[in-house]
Amino acid sequence: MRVPLPVLLCCSAASLLLLLRWRRRRRLWKKVKEARRRQERGLVQMETAVHRFREQHPSVSMVSILSLPLPELSKKLRDGSLPPEHVFYAYVGKALQIAIETNCITEYLQESETQVQKAKLTEKLGLLYGVPVSIKDSIDCEGHDSTLGFIKNVNKPAAEDSVVVQVLRRQGAIPFVKTNVPQSLISYDCKNLIFGQTFNPLLYTRSPGGSSGGEGALVGGGGSILGFGTDVGGSLRFPAAFCGICALKPTGNRLSKKGIIAGVLGQKAVVAAVGPMAKDVESLALCMRALLCEDMFNLDSTVPPLPFNEEVYASTQPLRIGYYETDFFTMPSPAMRRAIREAKQMLEDAGHTLVPFELTNVDYMMFNFCVRGMFADGGASFLKKFKGELEKSSMGVFFWLAKSPGWLKTLLSWIAKPFMPRFSAIVRSMRANTVDEVWSLHHEIEEFCYQFVAQWKKLNLDVMLCPMLGPALGIGYPGKLSVAVSYTMLYNVLDFPVGVVPVTVVTDEDEEELKGYKGYFQDWWDRTLAKAFRGSAGLPVAVQCVALPWQEELCLRFMKEVEALVLKKNSFF
């Protein structure tokens, strides 16, 4: 029996397409395997280097080096009482241990070993002389990939260091590892197909947060004394809060973003920033002191030449502090609410004035400024990043909505409004906008910022105390709970400097109270968030400390005050 020619041609074409698809997938998997082999090779190199150092220097106490806070460590490195190689290999050893436990390191920067040897010959010692630092995947380091969790970015090493890394090197710091991120960075979990899931060092069943999750895990586990990440909705603050450390998200342009790859290129509605993560506030201050120098201002002339203001940071004047316990969009967990109340009481007892601050229209801000602002083109730019990738499911509802045609979004929004108002609002916000609509949106955001500042000034506030989502959610939950970023994303829209400080841990009483958690909307997201909070006794809970734009020093000063009061309180127990 003869097969008709059209059928034969169709079958041949289909077979060819399947073959081409199979070959393409095979090439992608080959790149994934190459990246994983490089990751494993890096860990072996770290192990070899540490073993060699320990054989040559058996008397060096790694534990005592790792116990030093950054300011003291830096002082000992600069006065010569501690050799740079002792510090470097102590941290390489500890980083290796944390990497094995949490899968936080994507690449070992082997040239850092040469940099350590050269450091001994340096005459001019920078503020971070000899300090090993870790760098988020999306921050360019010459000769190394910035993948953002995308296979297409594997084997595409950066041609030069980002400005932040250049300044760090000039200040004597030694970048030694790059750390894991979620695919696309638009997530506060930390998983991608190339390097897999990163785990929280405090409890492996919990997320380390994201998108700077690898940094959070490494710094939180003690494998890095100073880390660098980015933040476009909480990406520094979530990992810091989830892993029990401190972080500072500066005003968007206080530190250079040149050479740092964004999750959504070109969008201006939600302002991104690069910032430091460390175990304590004084370490963050030392870092900002080092970065806000002539090198930073010369390498990127778009950064305002504002050196670190020591007078503001060192001030002991009582502060007038605004505060709120909830944003009336994401119901705080019992531990979050208690963290604010306890911090408020401690600050009042220390002589500061606390003033209630009322937030309004957070739901409008979330849907119209954040979702609509970041996906103003209907998600087309976002979708383009996933073209040709093997995995796309991690972005859940946003990925699906970005693919949907405009008429379907309109229909879904209309149908869902009576039953699922938040889902309806997200769908509506994901439609493509005209240029005129985008300009109107940007104007509306400007007006929102002016009104927020006016309310701040009317109350004569210095700083603000705010909740931070916590404790750490279980692995996989952040991907289901994109709406829970309201507490953090507000300050990216406003472009205010904000830091995170851990103040308490979840108690059994908090767990008992959580049984009555309903949420403000009592929808699927609220029910899922209640589940995500459960079983968290002993995990850290943080607060956010906020200042007006360009007032990072005041923000740090406030963070230092909160940190000192928490340490003082805990010393009595």
Coordinates of C-alpha atoms in Angstrom, one line a residue:
M1 CA 0.0 0.0 0.0
R2 CA 1.4 3.4 -1.1
V3 CA 1.5 6.2 1.5
P4 CA 0.1 9.5 0.0
L5 CA 2.8 12.1 -0.6
P6 CA 1.2 14.8 1.6
V7 CA 1.0 12.3 4.5
L8 CA 4.6 11.3 4.0
L9 CA 5.8 14.9 3.9
C10 CA 3.8 15.7 7.1
C11 CA 5.3 12.7 8.9
S12 CA 8.8 13.6 7.7
A13 CA 8.4 17.2 8.9
A14 CA 7.0 16.1 12.2
S15 CA 9.9 13.7 12.7
L16 CA 12.4 16.4 11.7
L17 CA 10.9 18.9 14.2
L18 CA 11.0 16.2 17.0
L19 CA 14.7 15.5 16.1
L20 CA 15.6 19.1 16.2
R21 CA 13.8 19.6 19.5
W22 CA 15.6 16.6 20.9
R23 CA 19.0 17.9 19.8
R24 CA 18.3 21.3 21.2
R25 CA 17.3 19.8 24.6
R26 CA 20.3 17.6 24.5
R27 CA 22.6 20.7 24.0
L28 CA 20.9 22.5 26.9
W29 CA 21.3 19.5 29.2
K30 CA 25.0 19.3 28.2
K31 CA 25.4 22.9 29.3
V32 CA 23.7 22.2 32.6
K33 CA 26.0 19.3 33.2
E34 CA 29.0 21.4 32.3
A35 CA 27.9 24.1 34.8
R36 CA 27.3 21.5 37.5
R37 CA 30.7 19.9 36.9
R38 CA 32.3 23.3 37.2
Q39 CA 30.5 23.8 40.5
E40 CA 31.7 20.5 41.8
R41 CA 35.2 21.1 40.5
G42 CA 35.2 24.4 42.4
L43 CA 34.2 22.7 45.7
V44 CA 37.1 20.2 45.2
Q45 CA 39.5 23.1 44.5
M46 CA 38.3 24.7 47.8
E47 CA 38.8 21.4 49.7
T48 CA 42.3 21.0 48.2
A49 CA 43.3 24.5 49.0
V50 CA 42.2 24.3 52.6
H51 CA 43.8 20.9 53.1
R52 CA 47.1 22.2 51.7
F53 CA 47.0 25.3 54.0
R54 CA 46.2 23.2 57.1
E55 CA 49.1 20.9 56.4
Q56 CA 51.4 23.9 56.1
H57 CA 49.9 25.8 59.1
P58 CA 48.7 23.3 61.6
S59 CA 48.7 25.7 64.5
V60 CA 46.4 28.3 63.0
S61 CA 43.1 28.4 64.9
M62 CA 40.4 28.6 62.2
V63 CA 37.6 28.8 64.9
S64 CA 39.0 31.9 66.6
I65 CA 39.3 33.7 63.2
L66 CA 35.7 32.8 62.3
S67 CA 34.5 34.1 65.6
L68 CA 35.8 37.6 65.0
P69 CA 33.2 40.3 63.9
L70 CA 34.1 42.1 60.7
P71 CA 35.3 45.4 62.3
E72 CA 37.7 43.5 64.6
L73 CA 38.8 41.2 61.9
S74 CA 39.5 44.1 59.5
K75 CA 41.5 45.9 62.2
K76 CA 43.7 42.8 62.8
L77 CA 44.3 42.4 59.1
R78 CA 45.2 46.1 58.6
D79 CA 47.6 46.2 61.6
G80 CA 49.3 43.0 60.5
S81 CA 48.4 40.9 63.6
L82 CA 46.5 38.5 61.3
P83 CA 47.8 37.4 57.9
P84 CA 45.4 37.6 55.0
E85 CA 45.9 34.0 54.0
H86 CA 44.9 32.8 57.5
V87 CA 41.6 34.6 57.2
F88 CA 41.1 33.6 53.6
Y89 CA 41.5 29.8 54.1
A90 CA 39.5 29.9 57.3
Y91 CA 36.6 31.2 55.3
V92 CA 37.1 29.0 52.3
G93 CA 37.0 26.0 54.7
K94 CA 33.8 27.2 56.4
A95 CA 32.2 28.2 53.1
L96 CA 32.9 24.7 51.7
Q97 CA 31.1 23.2 54.8
I98 CA 28.1 25.4 54.3
A99 CA 28.0 24.8 50.6
I100 CA 27.9 21.1 51.1
E101 CA 25.0 21.5 53.6
T102 CA 23.0 24.1 51.8
N103 CA 24.0 24.1 48.1
C104 CA 24.6 27.9 48.2
I105 CA 27.8 28.3 46.1
T106 CA 27.7 28.2 42.3
E107 CA 31.3 29.0 41.5
Y108 CA 34.7 29.2 43.3
L109 CA 36.7 32.2 42.1
Q110 CA 40.1 30.4 42.1
E111 CA 42.0 33.6 41.2
S112 CA 41.2 34.7 44.7
E113 CA 44.1 32.5 45.9
T114 CA 46.5 34.6 43.8
Q115 CA 44.9 37.8 45.0
V116 CA 45.6 36.7 48.6
Q117 CA 49.3 36.3 47.8
K118 CA 49.4 39.7 46.1
A119 CA 47.7 41.3 49.1
K120 CA 50.8 40.7 51.2
L121 CA 52.7 43.0 48.9
T122 CA 50.2 45.9 49.0
E123 CA 51.4 49.1 50.6
K124 CA 48.1 51.0 50.6
L125 CA 45.7 49.1 52.7
G126 CA 42.0 49.7 52.0
L127 CA 39.2 49.5 54.6
L128 CA 38.4 45.9 53.6
Y129 CA 42.0 44.8 53.2
G130 CA 42.2 41.0 53.2
V131 CA 38.5 40.4 53.8
P132 CA 37.0 37.5 51.9
V133 CA 33.6 38.5 50.4
S134 CA 30.9 36.5 48.6
I135 CA 29.1 37.8 45.5
K136 CA 25.6 37.0 44.2
D137 CA 25.4 35.2 40.8
S138 CA 23.8 38.3 39.0
I139 CA 26.7 40.6 40.0
D140 CA 29.4 40.5 37.2
C141 CA 32.9 39.1 38.1
E142 CA 35.4 39.1 35.3
G143 CA 35.8 35.6 33.7
H144 CA 32.7 34.2 35.4
D145 CA 29.1 33.6 34.4
S146 CA 26.2 35.6 35.7
T147 CA 23.5 33.1 34.9
L148 CA 20.4 34.3 36.7
G149 CA 19.5 30.6 36.7
F150 CA 19.2 30.6 32.8
I151 CA 20.9 27.9 30.8
K152 CA 21.4 30.4 27.9
N153 CA 23.8 32.4 30.2
V154 CA 26.1 29.4 31.0
N155 CA 29.6 29.7 29.4
K156 CA 29.1 33.4 28.9
P157 CA 31.7 34.9 31.3
A158 CA 31.6 38.6 32.1
A159 CA 34.1 40.7 30.3
E160 CA 34.8 42.9 33.4
D161 CA 34.0 43.2 37.0
S162 CA 30.9 45.2 38.0
V163 CA 31.7 48.6 39.5
V164 CA 30.9 47.3 43.0
V165 CA 33.3 44.4 42.6
Q166 CA 36.0 46.8 41.3
V167 CA 35.6 49.0 44.3
L168 CA 35.7 46.1 46.7
R169 CA 39.0 44.9 45.1
R170 CA 40.5 48.4 45.3
Q171 CA 39.5 48.5 49.0
G172 CA 41.4 45.2 49.5
A173 CA 38.5 42.8 49.7
I174 CA 38.9 39.4 48.1
P175 CA 35.8 38.1 46.2
F176 CA 36.1 34.3 46.5
V177 CA 32.7 32.7 45.6
K178 CA 29.5 33.4 43.6
T179 CA 26.2 32.3 45.1
N180 CA 22.9 30.8 44.0
V181 CA 19.7 32.6 42.8
P182 CA 16.2 31.6 41.7
Q183 CA 15.7 31.5 37.9
S184 CA 15.1 35.1 36.6
L185 CA 15.6 36.6 40.1
I186 CA 11.8 37.3 40.3
S187 CA 11.2 35.1 43.3
Y188 CA 12.0 35.0 47.0
D189 CA 13.0 31.3 47.0
C190 CA 16.3 30.1 45.7
K191 CA 16.1 27.3 43.1
N192 CA 17.0 26.9 39.4
L193 CA 17.4 24.0 37.0
I194 CA 21.2 24.5 36.7
F195 CA 22.3 24.4 40.3
G196 CA 19.2 23.2 42.1
Q197 CA 17.6 24.2 45.5
T198 CA 19.5 26.2 48.1
F199 CA 18.5 25.3 51.7
N200 CA 18.2 27.4 54.9
P201 CA 21.3 26.8 57.1
L202 CA 19.0 27.1 60.2
L203 CA 16.5 24.5 59.1
Y204 CA 17.0 22.6 55.8
T205 CA 13.3 22.2 55.2
R206 CA 13.0 26.0 55.0
S207 CA 13.8 28.4 52.2
P208 CA 16.8 30.7 52.6
G209 CA 14.8 33.4 50.9
G210 CA 15.6 35.1 47.6
S211 CA 16.6 36.2 45.3
S212 CA 19.9 36.7 47.1
G213 CA 19.3 33.3 48.8
G214 CA 22.7 31.8 48.2
E215 CA 24.2 34.9 50.0
G216 CA 21.7 34.5 52.9
A217 CA 22.5 30.9 53.4
L218 CA 26.3 31.4 53.2
V219 CA 26.4 34.5 55.5
G220 CA 23.8 33.0 57.8
G221 CA 25.8 29.7 58.1
G222 CA 29.0 31.6 58.8
G223 CA 30.7 30.8 55.5
S224 CA 31.1 34.4 54.5
I225 CA 31.6 37.5 56.7
L226 CA 30.3 39.9 54.1
G227 CA 28.1 39.2 51.2
F228 CA 26.6 41.3 48.3
G229 CA 23.2 40.9 46.8
T230 CA 20.5 42.9 45.0
D231 CA 16.9 43.8 45.9
V232 CA 13.9 44.6 43.7
G233 CA 11.1 43.5 46.1
G234 CA 12.9 42.2 49.1
S235 CA 15.7 40.1 47.6
L236 CA 18.2 41.2 50.2
R237 CA 15.7 41.4 53.1
F238 CA 14.0 38.1 52.7
P239 CA 17.3 36.1 52.9
A240 CA 18.5 38.2 55.8
A241 CA 15.2 37.7 57.7
F242 CA 14.9 34.0 56.9
C243 CA 18.5 33.3 57.8
G244 CA 18.8 35.5 60.9
I245 CA 21.3 38.1 59.7
C246 CA 21.3 41.8 58.8
A247 CA 21.1 43.5 55.4
L248 CA 20.8 47.0 54.0
K249 CA 18.9 47.9 50.8
P250 CA 20.2 51.4 50.0
T251 CA 18.4 54.0 47.9
G252 CA 18.5 52.7 44.4
N253 CA 21.4 54.8 43.1
R254 CA 23.5 55.2 46.3
L255 CA 25.7 52.3 45.1
S256 CA 26.5 51.6 41.4
K257 CA 24.4 49.0 39.6
K258 CA 26.7 49.0 36.5
G259 CA 27.6 45.4 35.7
I260 CA 24.7 44.0 37.7
I261 CA 22.1 42.1 35.7
A262 CA 18.4 42.9 36.5
G263 CA 15.5 40.4 36.5
V264 CA 13.4 42.7 34.3
L265 CA 15.6 45.0 32.2
G266 CA 14.5 48.6 31.8
Q267 CA 11.5 48.8 34.1
K268 CA 11.5 51.9 36.3
A269 CA 8.4 51.5 38.5
V270 CA 10.0 49.2 41.1
V271 CA 13.5 50.4 41.9
A272 CA 16.3 47.9 42.3
A273 CA 19.4 48.3 44.6
V274 CA 22.6 46.5 45.4
G275 CA 23.6 46.1 49.0
P276 CA 25.5 44.2 51.7
M277 CA 24.6 41.3 54.0
A278 CA 26.4 40.5 57.3
K279 CA 25.9 39.1 60.8
D280 CA 25.7 42.6 62.4
V281 CA 25.0 46.2 61.7
E282 CA 28.5 47.5 62.3
S283 CA 29.8 45.3 59.5
L284 CA 27.2 46.8 57.1
A285 CA 28.4 50.3 58.2
L286 CA 32.0 49.4 57.6
C287 CA 31.1 48.1 54.1
M288 CA 29.2 51.3 53.2
R289 CA 32.1 53.4 54.5
A290 CA 34.4 51.4 52.2
L291 CA 32.2 51.6 49.1
L292 CA 31.2 55.2 49.3
C293 CA 34.6 56.4 48.1
E294 CA 36.1 58.3 45.2
D295 CA 36.6 55.1 43.3
M296 CA 32.9 54.4 43.3
F297 CA 32.1 58.0 42.2
N298 CA 34.7 58.0 39.4
L299 CA 33.9 54.6 38.0
D300 CA 30.2 55.4 37.8
S301 CA 29.5 59.1 37.5
T302 CA 25.7 58.5 37.8
V303 CA 26.2 57.7 41.5
P304 CA 26.0 60.9 43.6
P305 CA 29.3 61.7 45.3
L306 CA 28.0 61.3 48.9
P307 CA 30.7 59.9 51.2
F308 CA 29.6 58.1 54.3
N309 CA 28.3 60.5 56.9
E310 CA 30.0 59.6 60.2
E311 CA 28.3 62.3 62.2
V312 CA 24.8 61.0 61.4
Y313 CA 25.8 57.3 62.0
A314 CA 27.5 58.1 65.4
S315 CA 24.7 60.3 66.7
T316 CA 23.1 59.4 70.0
Q317 CA 20.2 61.9 69.8
P318 CA 16.8 60.3 70.6
L319 CA 14.8 59.4 67.5
R320 CA 11.2 60.1 66.6
I321 CA 10.1 56.8 65.1
G322 CA 7.0 55.9 63.1
Y323 CA 5.7 52.4 63.3
Y324 CA 2.9 50.1 62.1
E325 CA 2.1 46.5 62.9
T326 CA 0.3 45.6 59.7
D327 CA -0.1 46.8 56.1
F328 CA -3.7 45.4 56.0
F329 CA -2.8 43.4 52.9
T330 CA -0.7 40.6 54.2
M331 CA -1.8 39.7 57.8
P332 CA 1.3 39.4 60.0
S333 CA 2.1 36.2 61.7
P334 CA 1.8 36.3 65.5
A335 CA 5.6 36.4 65.7
M336 CA 5.8 39.3 63.3
R337 CA 3.3 41.4 65.3
R338 CA 5.1 40.6 68.5
A339 CA 8.5 41.5 67.0
I340 CA 7.2 45.0 66.3
R341 CA 5.5 45.4 69.7
E342 CA 8.7 44.3 71.5
A343 CA 10.9 46.5 69.5
K344 CA 8.6 49.5 70.0
Q345 CA 8.7 48.9 73.8
M346 CA 12.4 48.6 73.9
L347 CA 12.9 51.8 71.9
E348 CA 10.5 53.7 74.1
D349 CA 12.2 52.4 77.2
A350 CA 15.5 53.7 75.7
G351 CA 14.1 57.2 75.4
H352 CA 12.9 57.3 71.8
T353 CA 9.4 58.5 70.7
L354 CA 7.2 56.1 68.9
V355 CA 4.4 57.4 66.7
P356 CA 1.7 55.3 65.0
F357 CA 1.9 55.5 61.1
E358 CA -1.2 54.5 59.1
L359 CA -0.7 52.8 55.8
T360 CA -3.5 53.0 53.2
N361 CA -4.1 51.6 49.8
V362 CA -1.4 48.9 49.9
D363 CA -3.5 46.7 47.7
Y364 CA -3.6 49.4 45.1
M365 CA 0.2 49.9 45.4
M366 CA 0.8 46.1 45.0
F367 CA -1.4 45.6 41.9
N368 CA -1.1 48.9 40.1
F369 CA 2.5 50.0 40.9
C370 CA 4.3 46.7 41.5
V371 CA 2.7 44.1 39.3
R372 CA 1.6 46.5 36.6
G373 CA 4.8 48.4 36.8
M374 CA 7.1 45.4 36.4
F375 CA 5.0 43.7 33.7
A376 CA 3.8 46.9 31.9
D377 CA 4.4 45.2 28.5
G378 CA 2.1 42.4 29.5
G379 CA 5.0 40.3 30.5
A380 CA 6.6 40.1 27.0
S381 CA 10.1 41.0 28.2
F382 CA 9.8 38.6 31.1
L383 CA 8.7 35.8 28.8
K384 CA 11.5 36.5 26.4
K385 CA 14.1 35.5 29.1
F386 CA 12.6 32.0 29.2
K387 CA 12.7 31.4 25.5
G388 CA 14.6 28.2 24.8
E389 CA 14.9 27.2 28.5
L390 CA 14.2 23.7 29.8
E391 CA 12.2 24.8 32.9
K392 CA 9.6 27.5 33.1
S393 CA 7.2 26.3 35.8
S394 CA 8.9 27.8 38.8
M395 CA 7.3 31.2 38.2
G396 CA 3.8 29.7 38.4
V397 CA 0.9 32.1 37.9
F398 CA 3.0 35.0 36.6
F399 CA 4.5 32.9 33.8
W400 CA 1.1 31.5 32.8
L401 CA -0.5 35.0 32.8
A402 CA 2.3 36.5 30.8
K403 CA 1.6 33.9 28.1
S404 CA -2.1 34.6 28.0
P405 CA -3.6 36.9 25.4
G406 CA -5.1 40.2 26.5
W407 CA -8.7 39.2 25.9
L408 CA -8.3 36.2 28.2
K409 CA -6.8 38.3 31.0
T410 CA -9.7 40.7 30.8
L411 CA -12.3 37.8 30.8
L412 CA -10.5 36.0 33.7
S413 CA -10.3 39.2 35.7
W414 CA -14.0 39.9 35.3
I415 CA -15.0 36.3 36.2
A416 CA -12.7 36.0 39.2
K417 CA -13.5 39.5 40.8
P418 CA -16.5 38.4 43.0
F419 CA -14.7 35.2 44.3
M420 CA -11.0 36.0 44.2
P421 CA -10.5 39.8 44.2
R422 CA -6.7 39.5 44.5
F423 CA -6.3 37.1 41.7
S424 CA -8.6 39.3 39.6
A425 CA -6.5 42.4 40.3
I426 CA -3.3 40.6 39.4
V427 CA -4.7 39.4 36.1
R428 CA -5.9 42.9 35.3
S429 CA -2.5 44.3 36.2
M430 CA -0.7 41.9 33.8
R431 CA -2.2 43.3 30.6
A432 CA 0.0 45.2 28.1
N433 CA 0.0 49.0 28.5
T434 CA 0.3 51.8 26.0
V435 CA 3.2 54.3 26.2
D436 CA 0.8 56.9 27.5
E437 CA -0.5 54.5 30.2
V438 CA 3.1 53.8 31.3
W439 CA 3.9 57.5 31.6
S440 CA 0.7 58.0 33.6
L441 CA 1.7 55.1 35.9
H442 CA 5.1 56.6 36.5
H443 CA 3.6 60.0 37.3
E444 CA 1.1 58.3 39.7
I445 CA 4.0 56.6 41.5
E446 CA 5.8 59.9 41.8
E447 CA 2.7 61.4 43.4
F448 CA 2.4 58.4 45.7
C449 CA 6.0 59.0 46.9
Y450 CA 5.4 62.7 47.5
Q451 CA 2.2 61.9 49.5
F452 CA 4.1 59.3 51.6
V453 CA 6.9 61.7 52.4
A454 CA 4.4 64.5 53.2
Q455 CA 2.7 62.1 55.8
W456 CA 6.2 61.3 57.2
K457 CA 7.1 65.0 57.5
K458 CA 3.7 65.9 59.0
L459 CA 4.5 63.5 61.9
N460 CA 8.0 64.9 62.1
L461 CA 9.6 61.4 61.8
D462 CA 13.2 60.5 61.6
V463 CA 12.8 56.8 60.8
M464 CA 10.2 54.1 60.6
L465 CA 9.8 50.6 62.3
C466 CA 8.0 48.1 60.1
P467 CA 7.2 44.4 60.0
M468 CA 9.2 41.9 57.9
L469 CA 7.7 38.8 56.6
G470 CA 8.7 35.8 58.7
P471 CA 9.7 33.3 59.9
A472 CA 11.3 31.5 57.0
L473 CA 8.7 29.7 54.8
G474 CA 9.0 26.1 53.8
I475 CA 10.8 25.3 50.6
G476 CA 8.4 25.7 47.6
Y477 CA 6.0 28.1 49.5
P478 CA 7.5 31.4 48.2
G479 CA 6.6 30.4 44.7
K480 CA 3.0 30.0 45.7
L481 CA 2.9 33.2 47.8
S482 CA 4.1 36.0 45.5
V483 CA 1.4 38.3 47.0
A484 CA 3.2 38.2 50.4
V485 CA 5.9 40.6 49.3
S486 CA 3.8 43.7 50.3
Y487 CA 5.9 44.6 53.4
T488 CA 9.1 44.7 51.4
M489 CA 8.1 45.9 47.9
L490 CA 6.6 49.1 49.2
Y491 CA 10.1 50.5 49.9
N492 CA 11.3 49.6 46.4
V493 CA 8.4 51.6 44.9
L494 CA 9.2 54.5 47.3
D495 CA 13.0 53.9 46.8
F496 CA 13.7 54.4 50.5
P497 CA 16.7 52.9 52.2
V498 CA 15.7 50.0 54.5
G499 CA 17.5 47.5 56.6
V500 CA 16.6 44.2 58.3
V501 CA 17.6 43.3 61.9
P502 CA 16.6 40.0 63.6
V503 CA 14.8 40.8 67.0
T504 CA 13.2 37.6 68.3
V505 CA 12.4 34.0 67.6
V506 CA 9.1 32.2 67.1
T507 CA 7.8 30.8 70.4
D508 CA 5.3 28.0 71.2
E509 CA 2.8 30.7 72.1
D510 CA 3.2 32.2 68.6
E511 CA 2.5 28.7 67.2
E512 CA -0.6 28.3 69.3
E513 CA -1.9 31.8 68.2
L514 CA -1.2 30.9 64.6
K515 CA -4.0 28.4 64.7
G516 CA -6.4 31.3 64.5
Y517 CA -4.7 32.9 61.5
K518 CA -7.3 33.8 58.8
G519 CA -5.7 36.5 56.7
Y520 CA -7.5 39.7 55.5
F521 CA -8.9 38.2 52.3
Q522 CA -9.4 34.6 53.6
D523 CA -8.5 33.3 50.1
W524 CA -6.3 30.5 48.9
W525 CA -3.2 32.7 49.4
D526 CA -4.1 33.5 53.0
R527 CA -4.7 29.8 53.8
T528 CA -1.4 28.8 52.1
L529 CA 0.5 31.4 54.1
A530 CA -0.9 30.1 57.3
K531 CA 0.4 26.6 56.4
A532 CA 3.8 28.1 55.4
F533 CA 4.2 29.8 58.8
R534 CA 3.5 26.6 60.8
G535 CA 6.1 24.5 62.7
S536 CA 8.6 27.4 63.1
A537 CA 9.4 27.5 66.8
G538 CA 12.9 28.8 67.3
L539 CA 13.3 30.4 63.9
P540 CA 14.3 34.1 63.8
V541 CA 11.9 37.0 63.1
A542 CA 13.2 40.4 62.0
V543 CA 11.9 44.0 61.6
Q544 CA 12.5 46.5 58.9
C545 CA 14.2 49.9 59.7
V546 CA 13.4 52.6 57.2
A547 CA 14.7 56.1 56.5
L548 CA 14.1 58.7 53.8
P549 CA 16.0 58.6 50.5
W550 CA 19.8 59.1 50.6
Q551 CA 19.8 58.7 54.4
E552 CA 21.5 55.3 54.6
E553 CA 23.6 56.4 57.6
L554 CA 20.5 57.3 59.6
C555 CA 18.9 54.0 58.6
L556 CA 22.1 52.1 59.8
R557 CA 22.1 54.2 63.0
F558 CA 18.5 53.1 63.7
M559 CA 19.3 49.5 62.9
K560 CA 22.3 49.7 65.3
E561 CA 20.0 51.0 68.1
V562 CA 17.5 48.2 67.6
E563 CA 20.3 45.6 67.5
A564 CA 21.9 46.9 70.7
L565 CA 18.6 46.9 72.6
V566 CA 17.9 43.3 71.4
L567 CA 21.4 42.2 72.6
K568 CA 20.9 44.0 75.9
K569 CA 17.5 42.3 76.5
N570 CA 18.8 38.9 75.6
S571 CA 21.8 39.2 77.9
F572 CA 19.4 39.2 80.9
F573 CA 17.9 35.8 79.9

